[in-house]
mmCIF file of C-alpha atoms in Angstrom:
data_model
loop_
_atom_site.group_PDB
_atom_site.id
_atom_site.type_symbol
_atom_site.label_atom_id
_atom_site.label_comp_id
_atom_site.label_asym_id
_atom_site.label_seq_id
_atom_site.Cartn_x
_atom_site.Cartn_y
_atom_site.Cartn_z
ATOM 1 C CA MET A 1 147.522 80.991 62.961
ATOM 2 C CA ALA A 2 148.604 77.377 62.530
ATOM 3 C CA HIS A 3 144.981 76.263 62.888
ATOM 4 C CA ASN A 4 143.855 78.736 60.205
ATOM 5 C CA ALA A 5 146.641 77.580 57.893
ATOM 6 C CA LEU A 6 145.617 73.948 58.391
ATOM 7 C CA GLN A 7 142.001 74.797 57.620
ATOM 8 C CA THR A 8 143.085 76.602 54.451
ATOM 9 C CA VAL A 9 145.144 73.619 53.299
ATOM 10 C CA ARG A 10 142.301 71.214 54.046
ATOM 11 C CA ALA A 11 139.737 73.349 52.214
ATOM 12 C CA THR A 12 142.079 73.722 49.230
ATOM 13 C CA LEU A 13 142.914 70.041 48.860
ATOM 14 C CA SER A 14 139.253 69.039 49.265
ATOM 15 C CA MET A 15 138.334 71.130 46.213
ATOM 16 C CA PRO A 16 137.855 68.794 43.194
ATOM 17 C CA LEU A 17 138.917 71.546 40.788
ATOM 18 C CA VAL A 18 142.398 71.604 42.365
ATOM 19 C CA TRP A 19 142.842 67.946 41.426
ATOM 20 C CA ALA A 20 141.208 68.357 38.024
ATOM 21 C CA MET A 21 143.625 71.151 37.114
ATOM 22 C CA ALA A 22 146.670 69.330 38.495
ATOM 23 C CA LEU A 23 145.903 65.931 36.967
ATOM 24 C CA LEU A 24 144.679 67.071 33.565
ATOM 25 C CA PHE A 25 147.436 69.636 33.025
ATOM 26 C CA ALA A 26 150.025 67.003 33.985
ATOM 27 C CA ALA A 27 148.402 64.556 31.572
ATOM 28 C CA MET A 28 148.473 67.095 28.759
ATOM 29 C CA GLU A 29 152.148 67.834 29.402
ATOM 30 C CA ALA A 30 152.937 64.110 29.217
ATOM 31 C CA SER A 31 150.784 63.476 26.129
ATOM 32 C CA SER A 32 152.553 66.290 24.248
ATOM 33 C CA ALA A 33 155.535 63.944 23.838
ATOM 34 C CA PHE A 34 153.534 61.666 21.508
ATOM 35 C CA PRO A 35 153.004 64.209 18.679
ATOM 36 C CA VAL A 36 156.708 65.085 18.905
ATOM 37 C CA GLY A 37 157.619 61.405 18.630
ATOM 38 C CA ALA A 38 155.274 60.949 15.678
ATOM 39 C CA LEU A 39 156.817 63.892 13.834
ATOM 40 C CA ARG A 40 160.280 62.460 14.412
ATOM 41 C CA ALA A 41 159.107 59.149 12.975
ATOM 42 C CA LEU A 42 157.710 60.964 9.930
ATOM 43 C CA SER A 43 160.979 62.840 9.376
ATOM 44 C CA GLY A 44 162.358 59.864 7.466
ATOM 45 C CA THR A 45 159.245 59.313 5.347
ATOM 46 C CA SER A 46 157.772 60.866 2.236
ATOM 47 C CA ALA A 47 155.968 63.313 4.551
ATOM 48 C CA SER A 48 159.219 64.678 5.988
ATOM 49 C CA ALA A 49 158.781 68.154 4.478
ATOM 50 C CA LEU A 50 155.287 68.444 5.917
ATOM 51 C CA ALA A 51 156.461 67.058 9.247
ATOM 52 C CA SER A 52 159.157 69.707 9.577
ATOM 53 C CA PHE A 53 156.559 72.438 9.026
ATOM 54 C CA GLY A 54 153.550 71.002 10.837
ATOM 55 C CA THR A 55 154.663 71.182 14.460
ATOM 56 C CA PRO A 56 152.141 70.271 17.194
ATOM 57 C CA GLU A 57 151.996 73.929 18.255
ATOM 58 C CA LEU A 58 150.712 74.842 14.796
ATOM 59 C CA LEU A 59 147.807 72.435 15.230
ATOM 60 C CA SER A 60 147.157 73.938 18.673
ATOM 61 C CA VAL A 61 146.892 77.345 17.002
ATOM 62 C CA VAL A 62 144.310 75.870 14.631
ATOM 63 C CA ALA A 63 142.399 74.245 17.519
ATOM 64 C CA TYR A 64 142.182 77.447 19.573
ATOM 65 C CA GLY A 65 141.314 79.407 16.456
ATOM 66 C CA LEU A 66 138.399 77.070 15.741
ATOM 67 C CA LEU A 67 137.205 77.343 19.336
ATOM 68 C CA LEU A 68 137.329 81.131 19.075
ATOM 69 C CA VAL A 69 135.448 81.235 15.779
ATOM 70 C CA THR A 70 132.779 78.745 16.892
ATOM 71 C CA ALA A 71 132.368 80.070 20.437
ATOM 72 C CA ARG A 72 128.801 81.242 19.762
ATOM 73 C CA SER A 73 127.601 77.900 18.349
ATOM 74 C CA VAL A 74 129.619 75.672 20.650
ATOM 75 C CA GLY A 75 128.518 77.576 23.746
ATOM 76 C CA SER A 76 129.939 76.809 27.163
ATOM 77 C CA ALA A 77 132.065 73.674 27.268
ATOM 78 C CA VAL A 78 131.203 73.259 30.938
ATOM 79 C CA ALA A 79 127.546 72.910 29.975
ATOM 80 C CA GLN A 80 128.324 69.716 28.043
ATOM 81 C CA PRO A 81 129.039 66.984 30.648
ATOM 82 C CA TRP A 82 129.608 64.354 27.950
ATOM 83 C CA LEU A 83 132.761 66.233 26.966
ATOM 84 C CA PHE A 84 134.281 65.124 30.277
ATOM 85 C CA ALA A 85 134.593 61.642 28.765
ATOM 86 C CA VAL A 86 134.948 62.444 25.067
ATOM 87 C CA ALA A 87 137.843 64.897 25.352
ATOM 88 C CA PRO A 88 140.133 62.605 27.424
ATOM 89 C CA ALA A 89 139.195 59.641 25.202
ATOM 90 C CA SER A 90 140.210 61.663 22.132
ATOM 91 C CA ASN A 91 143.548 62.374 23.791
ATOM 92 C CA VAL A 92 144.127 58.644 24.419
ATOM 93 C CA LEU A 93 143.105 57.791 20.851
ATOM 94 C CA GLY A 94 145.515 60.411 19.565
ATOM 95 C CA MET A 95 148.406 58.953 21.571
ATOM 96 C CA LEU A 96 147.682 55.473 20.179
ATOM 97 C CA LEU A 97 147.600 56.763 16.612
ATOM 98 C CA CYS A 98 150.799 58.767 17.126
ATOM 99 C CA ALA A 99 152.526 55.604 18.367
ATOM 100 C CA GLY A 100 151.661 53.953 15.035
ATOM 101 C CA ALA A 101 153.568 56.478 12.900
ATOM 102 C CA SER A 102 155.580 54.690 10.218
ATOM 103 C CA ASN A 103 156.853 54.881 6.639
ATOM 104 C CA THR A 104 153.561 53.685 5.173
ATOM 105 C CA ALA A 105 150.505 55.482 3.891
ATOM 106 C CA TYR A 106 148.489 54.192 6.854
ATOM 107 C CA GLY A 107 151.234 55.139 9.330
ATOM 108 C CA ILE A 108 151.486 58.676 7.968
ATOM 109 C CA ILE A 109 147.720 59.259 7.956
ATOM 110 C CA SER A 110 147.227 57.773 11.428
ATOM 111 C CA ALA A 111 150.074 59.916 12.775
ATOM 112 C CA TRP A 112 148.538 63.148 11.527
ATOM 113 C CA ILE A 113 145.083 62.193 12.799
ATOM 114 C CA GLY A 114 146.666 61.321 16.141
ATOM 115 C CA ILE A 115 148.516 64.621 16.377
ATOM 116 C CA ALA A 116 145.299 66.498 15.606
ATOM 117 C CA CYS A 117 143.410 64.487 18.254
ATOM 118 C CA VAL A 118 146.010 65.125 20.975
ATOM 119 C CA GLN A 119 146.334 68.838 20.283
ATOM 120 C CA GLY A 120 142.593 69.383 19.792
ATOM 121 C CA ALA A 121 141.673 67.437 22.945
ATOM 122 C CA SER A 122 144.291 69.305 24.969
ATOM 123 C CA ALA A 123 142.917 72.649 23.801
ATOM 124 C CA LEU A 124 139.362 71.606 24.673
ATOM 125 C CA LEU A 125 140.333 70.246 28.098
ATOM 126 C CA THR A 126 142.202 73.462 28.868
ATOM 127 C CA VAL A 127 139.214 75.714 28.228
ATOM 128 C CA MET A 128 136.847 73.307 30.020
ATOM 129 C CA VAL A 129 138.949 73.365 33.186
ATOM 130 C CA LEU A 130 139.493 77.110 33.094
ATOM 131 C CA GLU A 131 135.806 77.859 32.487
ATOM 132 C CA LEU A 132 135.080 76.190 35.797
ATOM 133 C CA LEU A 133 137.889 78.195 37.382
ATOM 134 C CA CYS A 134 136.343 81.394 36.016
ATOM 135 C CA SER A 135 133.116 80.620 37.890
ATOM 136 C CA CYS A 136 134.837 80.734 41.295
ATOM 137 C CA SER A 137 135.119 83.577 43.757
ATOM 138 C CA SER A 138 138.504 85.260 44.048
ATOM 139 C CA LEU A 139 139.370 83.288 47.192
ATOM 140 C CA TRP A 140 138.691 79.968 45.502
ATOM 141 C CA VAL A 141 140.603 81.033 42.404
ATOM 142 C CA LEU A 142 143.657 81.751 44.541
ATOM 143 C CA ARG A 143 143.321 78.439 46.345
ATOM 144 C CA ALA A 144 142.775 76.472 43.145
ATOM 145 C CA VAL A 145 145.761 78.046 41.404
ATOM 146 C CA VAL A 146 148.176 77.506 44.304
ATOM 147 C CA GLY A 147 146.862 74.087 45.266
ATOM 148 C CA SER A 148 146.899 72.695 41.723
ATOM 149 C CA ALA A 149 150.423 73.973 41.142
ATOM 150 C CA LEU A 150 151.680 72.210 44.276
ATOM 151 C CA VAL A 151 149.959 68.950 43.333
ATOM 152 C CA ASN A 152 150.946 69.184 39.663
ATOM 153 C CA ALA A 153 154.706 69.517 40.235
ATOM 154 C CA PRO A 154 155.471 65.940 41.367
ATOM 155 C CA LEU A 155 153.113 64.456 38.758
ATOM 156 C CA ALA A 156 155.728 65.178 36.073
ATOM 157 C CA VAL A 157 157.670 62.204 37.440
ATOM 158 C CA ILE A 158 154.699 59.895 36.802
ATOM 159 C CA GLY A 159 154.319 61.049 33.218
ATOM 160 C CA ASP A 160 158.033 60.665 32.577
ATOM 161 C CA GLY A 161 158.357 57.240 34.227
ATOM 162 C CA ALA A 162 155.479 55.620 32.317
ATOM 163 C CA PRO A 163 154.429 57.985 29.511
ATOM 164 C CA PHE A 164 151.503 56.014 28.093
ATOM 165 C CA GLU A 165 150.145 54.224 31.181
ATOM 166 C CA GLY A 166 150.852 57.213 33.416
ATOM 167 C CA THR A 167 149.128 59.628 31.053
ATOM 168 C CA ILE A 168 146.029 57.444 30.788
ATOM 169 C CA ALA A 169 145.860 57.169 34.590
ATOM 170 C CA LEU A 170 146.175 60.942 34.917
ATOM 171 C CA LEU A 171 143.480 61.520 32.287
ATOM 172 C CA ILE A 172 141.036 59.131 33.962
ATOM 173 C CA ALA A 173 141.621 60.560 37.435
ATOM 174 C CA GLY A 174 141.500 64.120 36.089
ATOM 175 C CA SER A 175 138.249 63.468 34.222
ATOM 176 C CA VAL A 176 136.623 62.123 37.383
ATOM 177 C CA ALA A 177 137.817 65.184 39.299
ATOM 178 C CA LEU A 178 136.500 67.435 36.526
ATOM 179 C CA GLY A 179 133.086 65.766 36.718
ATOM 180 C CA LEU A 180 133.034 66.223 40.480
ATOM 181 C CA SER A 181 134.059 69.857 39.983
ATOM 182 C CA TYR A 182 131.149 70.423 37.633
ATOM 183 C CA ARG A 183 128.776 68.855 40.143
ATOM 184 C CA ALA A 184 130.173 71.023 42.970
ATOM 185 C CA TRP A 185 129.856 74.109 40.770
ATOM 186 C CA ARG A 186 126.202 73.333 40.031
ATOM 187 C CA ARG A 187 125.518 73.029 43.772
ATOM 188 C CA GLY A 188 127.295 76.286 44.599
ATOM 189 C CA VAL A 189 129.871 74.605 46.849
ATOM 190 C CA TRP A 190 132.623 77.016 45.756
ATOM 191 C CA ALA A 191 130.660 80.128 46.672
ATOM 192 C CA PRO A 192 130.819 81.379 43.085
ATOM 193 C CA CYS A 193 130.795 85.117 42.523
ATOM 194 C CA ALA A 194 127.544 86.731 41.520
ATOM 195 C CA ASP A 195 127.902 88.749 38.362
ATOM 196 C CA PRO A 196 128.608 92.407 39.105
ATOM 197 C CA VAL A 197 125.854 94.929 38.464
ATOM 198 C CA PHE A 198 127.895 96.517 35.694
ATOM 199 C CA LYS A 199 129.721 94.558 33.027
ATOM 200 C CA ARG A 200 132.066 96.581 30.886
ATOM 201 C CA THR A 201 133.007 96.190 27.262
ATOM 202 C CA GLY A 202 136.728 96.360 27.983
ATOM 203 C CA SER A 203 139.603 96.650 25.575
ATOM 204 C CA PHE A 204 142.693 94.581 24.865
ATOM 205 C CA PRO A 205 145.584 96.909 23.998
ATOM 206 C CA PRO A 206 147.702 95.515 21.143
ATOM 207 C CA SER A 207 150.808 96.148 23.231
ATOM 208 C CA LEU A 208 149.619 93.711 25.912
ATOM 209 C CA MET A 209 148.811 91.076 23.314
ATOM 210 C CA VAL A 210 152.272 91.482 21.783
ATOM 211 C CA GLY A 211 153.800 91.293 25.262
ATOM 212 C CA LEU A 212 151.916 88.068 25.952
ATOM 213 C CA ALA A 213 153.178 86.584 22.693
ATOM 214 C CA MET A 214 156.763 87.670 23.422
ATOM 215 C CA VAL A 215 156.809 86.022 26.865
ATOM 216 C CA SER A 216 155.530 82.821 25.262
ATOM 217 C CA ALA A 217 158.106 83.095 22.474
ATOM 218 C CA GLY A 218 160.937 83.395 24.965
ATOM 219 C CA PHE A 219 159.702 80.363 26.847
ATOM 220 C CA GLY A 220 159.285 78.352 23.639
ATOM 221 C CA PHE A 221 162.847 79.156 22.543
ATOM 222 C CA LEU A 222 164.520 78.025 25.786
ATOM 223 C CA GLN A 223 162.080 75.176 26.393
ATOM 224 C CA GLN A 224 163.048 73.599 23.082
ATOM 225 C CA LEU A 225 166.660 73.601 24.249
ATOM 226 C CA LEU A 226 165.654 72.103 27.612
ATOM 227 C CA TYR A 227 163.780 69.228 25.950
ATOM 228 C CA GLN A 228 166.966 68.280 24.129
ATOM 229 C CA GLN A 229 168.655 67.463 27.447
ATOM 230 C CA ASP A 230 168.600 64.298 29.552
ATOM 231 C CA ALA A 231 165.144 63.313 30.823
ATOM 232 C CA ASN A 232 166.234 63.559 34.461
ATOM 233 C CA VAL A 233 167.400 67.136 33.875
ATOM 234 C CA VAL A 234 164.086 68.038 32.238
ATOM 235 C CA VAL A 235 161.984 66.604 35.078
ATOM 236 C CA GLY A 236 164.232 68.124 37.747
ATOM 237 C CA VAL A 237 164.018 71.601 36.251
ATOM 238 C CA ILE A 238 160.247 71.473 35.758
ATOM 239 C CA VAL A 239 159.432 70.091 39.220
ATOM 240 C CA GLY A 240 161.870 72.290 41.124
ATOM 241 C CA THR A 241 160.902 75.517 39.408
ATOM 242 C CA LYS A 242 157.184 74.939 39.930
ATOM 243 C CA PHE A 243 157.683 74.751 43.673
ATOM 244 C CA ALA A 244 159.851 77.886 43.579
ATOM 245 C CA ALA A 245 157.215 79.719 41.535
ATOM 246 C CA VAL A 246 154.456 78.791 43.997
ATOM 247 C CA LEU A 247 156.461 80.210 46.900
ATOM 248 C CA LEU A 248 157.035 83.468 45.020
ATOM 249 C CA PHE A 249 153.394 83.643 43.994
ATOM 250 C CA VAL A 250 152.089 83.176 47.554
ATOM 251 C CA ALA A 251 154.618 85.644 48.965
ATOM 252 C CA VAL A 252 153.729 88.382 46.483
ATOM 253 C CA ALA A 253 149.966 87.790 46.730
ATOM 254 C CA GLY A 254 150.063 87.820 50.516
ATOM 255 C CA LEU A 255 152.118 90.996 50.799
ATOM 256 C CA LEU A 256 150.716 93.273 48.104
ATOM 257 C CA GLY A 257 146.959 92.754 47.970
ATOM 258 C CA SER A 258 145.206 93.968 44.813
ATOM 259 C CA ALA A 259 148.453 95.305 43.316
ATOM 260 C CA PHE A 260 150.046 91.878 43.184
ATOM 261 C CA VAL A 261 149.017 91.071 39.591
ATOM 262 C CA ALA A 262 151.092 93.901 38.144
ATOM 263 C CA THR A 263 153.988 92.974 40.436
ATOM 264 C CA LEU A 264 153.792 89.332 39.352
ATOM 265 C CA ALA A 265 153.894 90.465 35.729
ATOM 266 C CA LYS A 266 157.080 92.426 36.426
ATOM 267 C CA THR A 267 158.569 89.499 38.338
ATOM 268 C CA LEU A 268 157.985 86.932 35.638
ATOM 269 C CA ILE A 269 159.426 89.262 32.991
ATOM 270 C CA THR A 270 162.476 89.737 35.206
ATOM 271 C CA PHE A 271 163.006 85.979 35.410
ATOM 272 C CA ALA A 272 162.566 85.548 31.661
ATOM 273 C CA THR A 273 165.015 88.356 30.866
ATOM 274 C CA ALA A 274 167.538 86.995 33.380
ATOM 275 C CA ALA A 275 167.300 83.591 31.692
ATOM 276 C CA PHE A 276 168.408 85.075 28.371
ATOM 277 C CA LEU A 277 171.160 87.133 30.010
ATOM 278 C CA VAL A 278 172.559 83.933 31.551
ATOM 279 C CA PHE A 279 172.238 82.242 28.164
ATOM 280 C CA LEU A 280 174.226 85.034 26.510
ATOM 281 C CA ALA A 281 176.830 85.225 29.290
ATOM 282 C CA GLN A 282 177.534 81.493 29.126
ATOM 283 C CA GLY A 283 177.516 81.379 25.346
ATOM 284 C CA GLY A 284 174.669 78.892 25.058
ATOM 285 C CA TYR A 285 172.268 76.655 26.921
ATOM 286 C CA SER A 286 172.680 75.989 30.631
ATOM 287 C CA PRO A 287 170.406 74.440 33.288
ATOM 288 C CA LEU A 288 170.389 77.809 35.085
ATOM 289 C CA SER A 289 168.872 79.617 32.095
ATOM 290 C CA SER A 290 166.163 76.972 31.790
ATOM 291 C CA ALA A 291 165.491 77.100 35.534
ATOM 292 C CA LEU A 292 165.042 80.872 35.458
ATOM 293 C CA MET A 293 162.787 80.736 32.421
ATOM 294 C CA SER A 294 160.702 77.847 33.799
ATOM 295 C CA THR A 295 160.218 79.692 37.100
ATOM 296 C CA GLY A 296 159.110 82.793 35.252
ATOM 297 C CA TYR A 297 156.756 80.844 33.024
ATOM 298 C CA SER A 298 155.179 78.998 35.969
ATOM 299 C CA LEU A 299 154.518 82.416 37.514
ATOM 300 C CA PHE A 300 153.122 83.499 34.156
ATOM 301 C CA GLU A 301 150.686 80.563 34.060
ATOM 302 C CA MET A 302 149.400 81.146 37.594
ATOM 303 C CA THR A 303 149.072 84.893 37.024
ATOM 304 C CA THR A 304 147.120 84.439 33.813
ATOM 305 C CA TYR A 305 144.659 82.098 35.549
ATOM 306 C CA LEU A 306 143.841 84.949 37.948
ATOM 307 C CA VAL A 307 143.600 87.484 35.141
ATOM 308 C CA LEU A 308 141.319 85.278 33.051
ATOM 309 C CA ALA A 309 139.035 84.612 36.029
ATOM 310 C CA GLU A 310 138.771 88.352 36.722
ATOM 311 C CA LEU A 311 138.092 89.217 33.082
ATOM 312 C CA ALA A 312 135.485 86.468 32.713
ATOM 313 C CA LEU A 313 133.600 88.019 35.630
ATOM 314 C CA SER A 314 133.839 91.687 34.685
ATOM 315 C CA LEU A 315 133.644 91.705 30.873
ATOM 316 C CA ARG A 316 130.695 91.286 28.558
ATOM 317 C CA VAL A 317 132.319 88.416 26.699
ATOM 318 C CA ARG A 318 131.785 84.659 26.558
ATOM 319 C CA PRO A 319 134.285 82.807 28.750
ATOM 320 C CA LEU A 320 134.941 80.384 25.881
ATOM 321 C CA SER A 321 135.812 83.272 23.562
ATOM 322 C CA LEU A 322 138.056 84.862 26.195
ATOM 323 C CA LEU A 323 139.929 81.644 26.994
ATOM 324 C CA SER A 324 140.376 80.477 23.414
ATOM 325 C CA GLY A 325 141.490 83.959 22.292
ATOM 326 C CA PHE A 326 144.034 84.204 25.083
ATOM 327 C CA TYR A 327 145.509 80.777 24.435
ATOM 328 C CA LEU A 328 145.515 81.430 20.713
ATOM 329 C CA ILE A 329 147.829 84.409 21.266
ATOM 330 C CA GLU A 330 149.971 82.468 23.744
ATOM 331 C CA THR A 331 150.320 79.466 21.413
ATOM 332 C CA VAL A 332 151.235 81.686 18.470
ATOM 333 C CA GLY A 333 154.019 83.157 20.589
ATOM 334 C CA TYR A 334 155.220 79.731 21.725
ATOM 335 C CA LEU A 335 155.212 78.534 18.110
ATOM 336 C CA LEU A 336 157.303 81.576 17.158
ATOM 337 C CA GLY A 337 159.871 80.751 19.843
ATOM 338 C CA CYS A 338 160.061 77.096 18.804
ATOM 339 C CA SER A 339 160.443 78.092 15.154
ATOM 340 C CA LEU A 340 163.243 80.536 15.972
ATOM 341 C CA GLU A 341 165.126 77.837 17.882
ATOM 342 C CA ALA A 342 164.652 75.350 15.045
ATOM 343 C CA ALA A 343 165.974 77.930 12.578
ATOM 344 C CA THR A 344 169.264 78.342 14.462
ATOM 345 C CA GLY A 345 172.367 76.249 13.921
ATOM 346 C CA PRO A 346 174.732 75.621 11.011
ATOM 347 C CA GLY A 347 173.566 77.506 7.959
ATOM 348 C CA GLY A 348 170.757 79.176 9.875
ATOM 349 C CA LEU A 349 170.225 82.009 12.308
ATOM 350 C CA ASP A 350 172.816 82.779 14.955
ATOM 351 C CA ARG A 351 171.426 81.414 18.234
ATOM 352 C CA ARG A 352 173.011 84.091 20.423
ATOM 353 C CA MET A 353 171.698 86.861 18.181
ATOM 354 C CA VAL A 354 168.165 85.449 18.411
ATOM 355 C CA ALA A 355 168.515 85.219 22.190
ATOM 356 C CA ALA A 356 169.703 88.834 22.344
ATOM 357 C CA VAL A 357 166.696 90.027 20.321
ATOM 358 C CA LEU A 358 164.274 88.089 22.542
ATOM 359 C CA ALA A 359 165.942 89.466 25.683
ATOM 360 C CA LEU A 360 165.606 93.014 24.335
ATOM 361 C CA ALA A 361 161.944 92.423 23.494
ATOM 362 C CA LEU A 362 161.271 91.164 27.021
ATOM 363 C CA LEU A 363 163.049 94.163 28.513
ATOM 364 C CA ILE A 364 160.880 96.509 26.445
ATOM 365 C CA CYS A 365 157.778 94.631 27.654
ATOM 366 C CA ALA A 366 158.882 95.027 31.279
ATOM 367 C CA VAL A 367 159.380 98.792 30.957
ATOM 368 C CA TRP A 368 156.577 99.894 28.628
ATOM 369 C CA VAL A 369 154.013 97.094 28.304
ATOM 370 C CA PHE A 370 153.410 95.317 31.621
ATOM 371 C CA THR A 371 153.071 98.479 33.658
ATOM 372 C CA GLU A 372 150.805 98.701 36.677
ATOM 373 C CA LYS A 373 148.527 101.148 34.844
ATOM 374 C CA HIS A 374 148.117 98.915 31.780
ATOM 375 C CA VAL A 375 147.456 95.828 33.881
ATOM 376 C CA ASN A 376 144.950 97.587 36.135
ATOM 377 C CA ASP A 377 143.193 99.155 33.130
ATOM 378 C CA LEU A 378 142.832 95.691 31.629
ATOM 379 C CA LEU A 379 141.524 94.167 34.851
ATOM 380 C CA TRP A 380 139.226 96.900 36.134
ATOM 381 C CA GLY A 381 138.744 99.412 33.348
ATOM 382 C CA ARG A 382 139.448 103.127 33.266
ATOM 383 C CA GLY A 383 136.911 104.420 35.766
ATOM 384 C CA ASP A 384 133.886 104.216 33.475
ATOM 385 C CA GLY A 385 130.327 103.323 34.480
ATOM 386 C CA SER A 386 131.455 100.065 36.070
ATOM 387 C CA ALA A 387 133.490 101.855 38.723
ATOM 388 C CA GLY A 388 131.179 100.770 41.527
ATOM 389 C CA GLY A 389 131.387 97.094 40.650
ATOM 390 C CA ASP A 390 135.138 97.388 40.103
ATOM 391 C CA ALA A 391 135.674 98.898 43.549
ATOM 392 C CA VAL A 392 133.771 96.028 45.166
ATOM 393 C CA ARG A 393 135.822 93.545 43.189
ATOM 394 C CA ARG A 394 139.109 95.218 44.197
ATOM 395 C CA GLN A 395 138.053 95.078 47.852
ATOM 396 C CA GLU A 396 137.220 91.397 47.508
ATOM 397 C CA ILE A 397 140.646 90.644 46.033
ATOM 398 C CA ASP A 398 142.326 92.622 48.833
ATOM 399 C CA ILE A 399 140.518 90.503 51.412
ATOM 400 C CA ASP A 400 141.251 87.253 49.594
ATOM 401 C CA ALA A 401 144.919 88.066 49.188
ATOM 402 C CA GLY A 402 145.091 88.797 52.890
ATOM 403 C CA VAL A 403 143.949 85.254 53.609
ATOM 404 C CA TRP A 404 147.231 84.042 52.118
ATOM 405 C CA GLY A 405 149.197 86.230 54.488
ATOM 406 C CA LEU A 406 148.322 84.008 57.473
#
């Protein structure tokens, strides 16, 4: 057993995609501080009204919307190797321009161009990385998700200790890993899944899309409060909860087989709801509420990687369209949560009332939206003509999940 576990760890950490996901996602988390800093610098300028409205998340919504609309003409991002250098370079350029925000016409223009570069590059890097993930077999998806989460957690310290230099180092290393991942994918090193005989049209129930947006809104609301705390508190919460989420993820995946996706959905909703209940019980923000929400959202991220990989395989839809559409909905929800938090305070909305409404919405999602039937219908259809391919895919996931129960 110990030998098998060691082999699994070695195979996981030798996968370039694990490092590409960990390094690039950490870099994007660190670079997100630059648009926020630029907007704060613009708050005292003639562009203050626009700065208060034009949050970075709004530009992310625009970026994912453009990717969704142009999916047919843009094609597969993975098929464009030059993007491995251009996208990270655009992120670095954006950070430099954001750092030059000032109360001058040049400073205002450069800041907005920089914010657009950072958010647009982050959106593009996200779909590039996840398109490669969607080409893997179920076993490699599980390994990539768990391995990258474990590697990513301590990298938050690097980004916080040296935001600019650390972010550039992460982007360079992540870009190299992404290039190696693309090369490995072309050579079939990951044992990518062959497309199933039947590909279904599929449907995306509005209730699930609303549920996705509500989970993101809840996270955005409490995350805004977390970012207002001391930097050491922020890093401690993020790093600690990622490790906790990985342990929960592996435990559930190893014990439940193909039913673990629906269970993970219930679990992450439980954590998110508990975070708001703690918030309401204590009358405001507390590290415990942020820890619960961050754990739930880390579970949410890992679960959605699995769901997106499954849907990219089984549906007749372009991976770029699927990924950009999903993150468009998620970013809209996050923007809603951030906006609700910004609207609270003296003369605005009552913060506890907003938290109560979000908690109620999450509870409704747990009971009526993220049910096992709805999740399974989304993943494998409703027993239509693709039933044969779906059964094979379920069996494959059962076997892969059993590997984690070593």
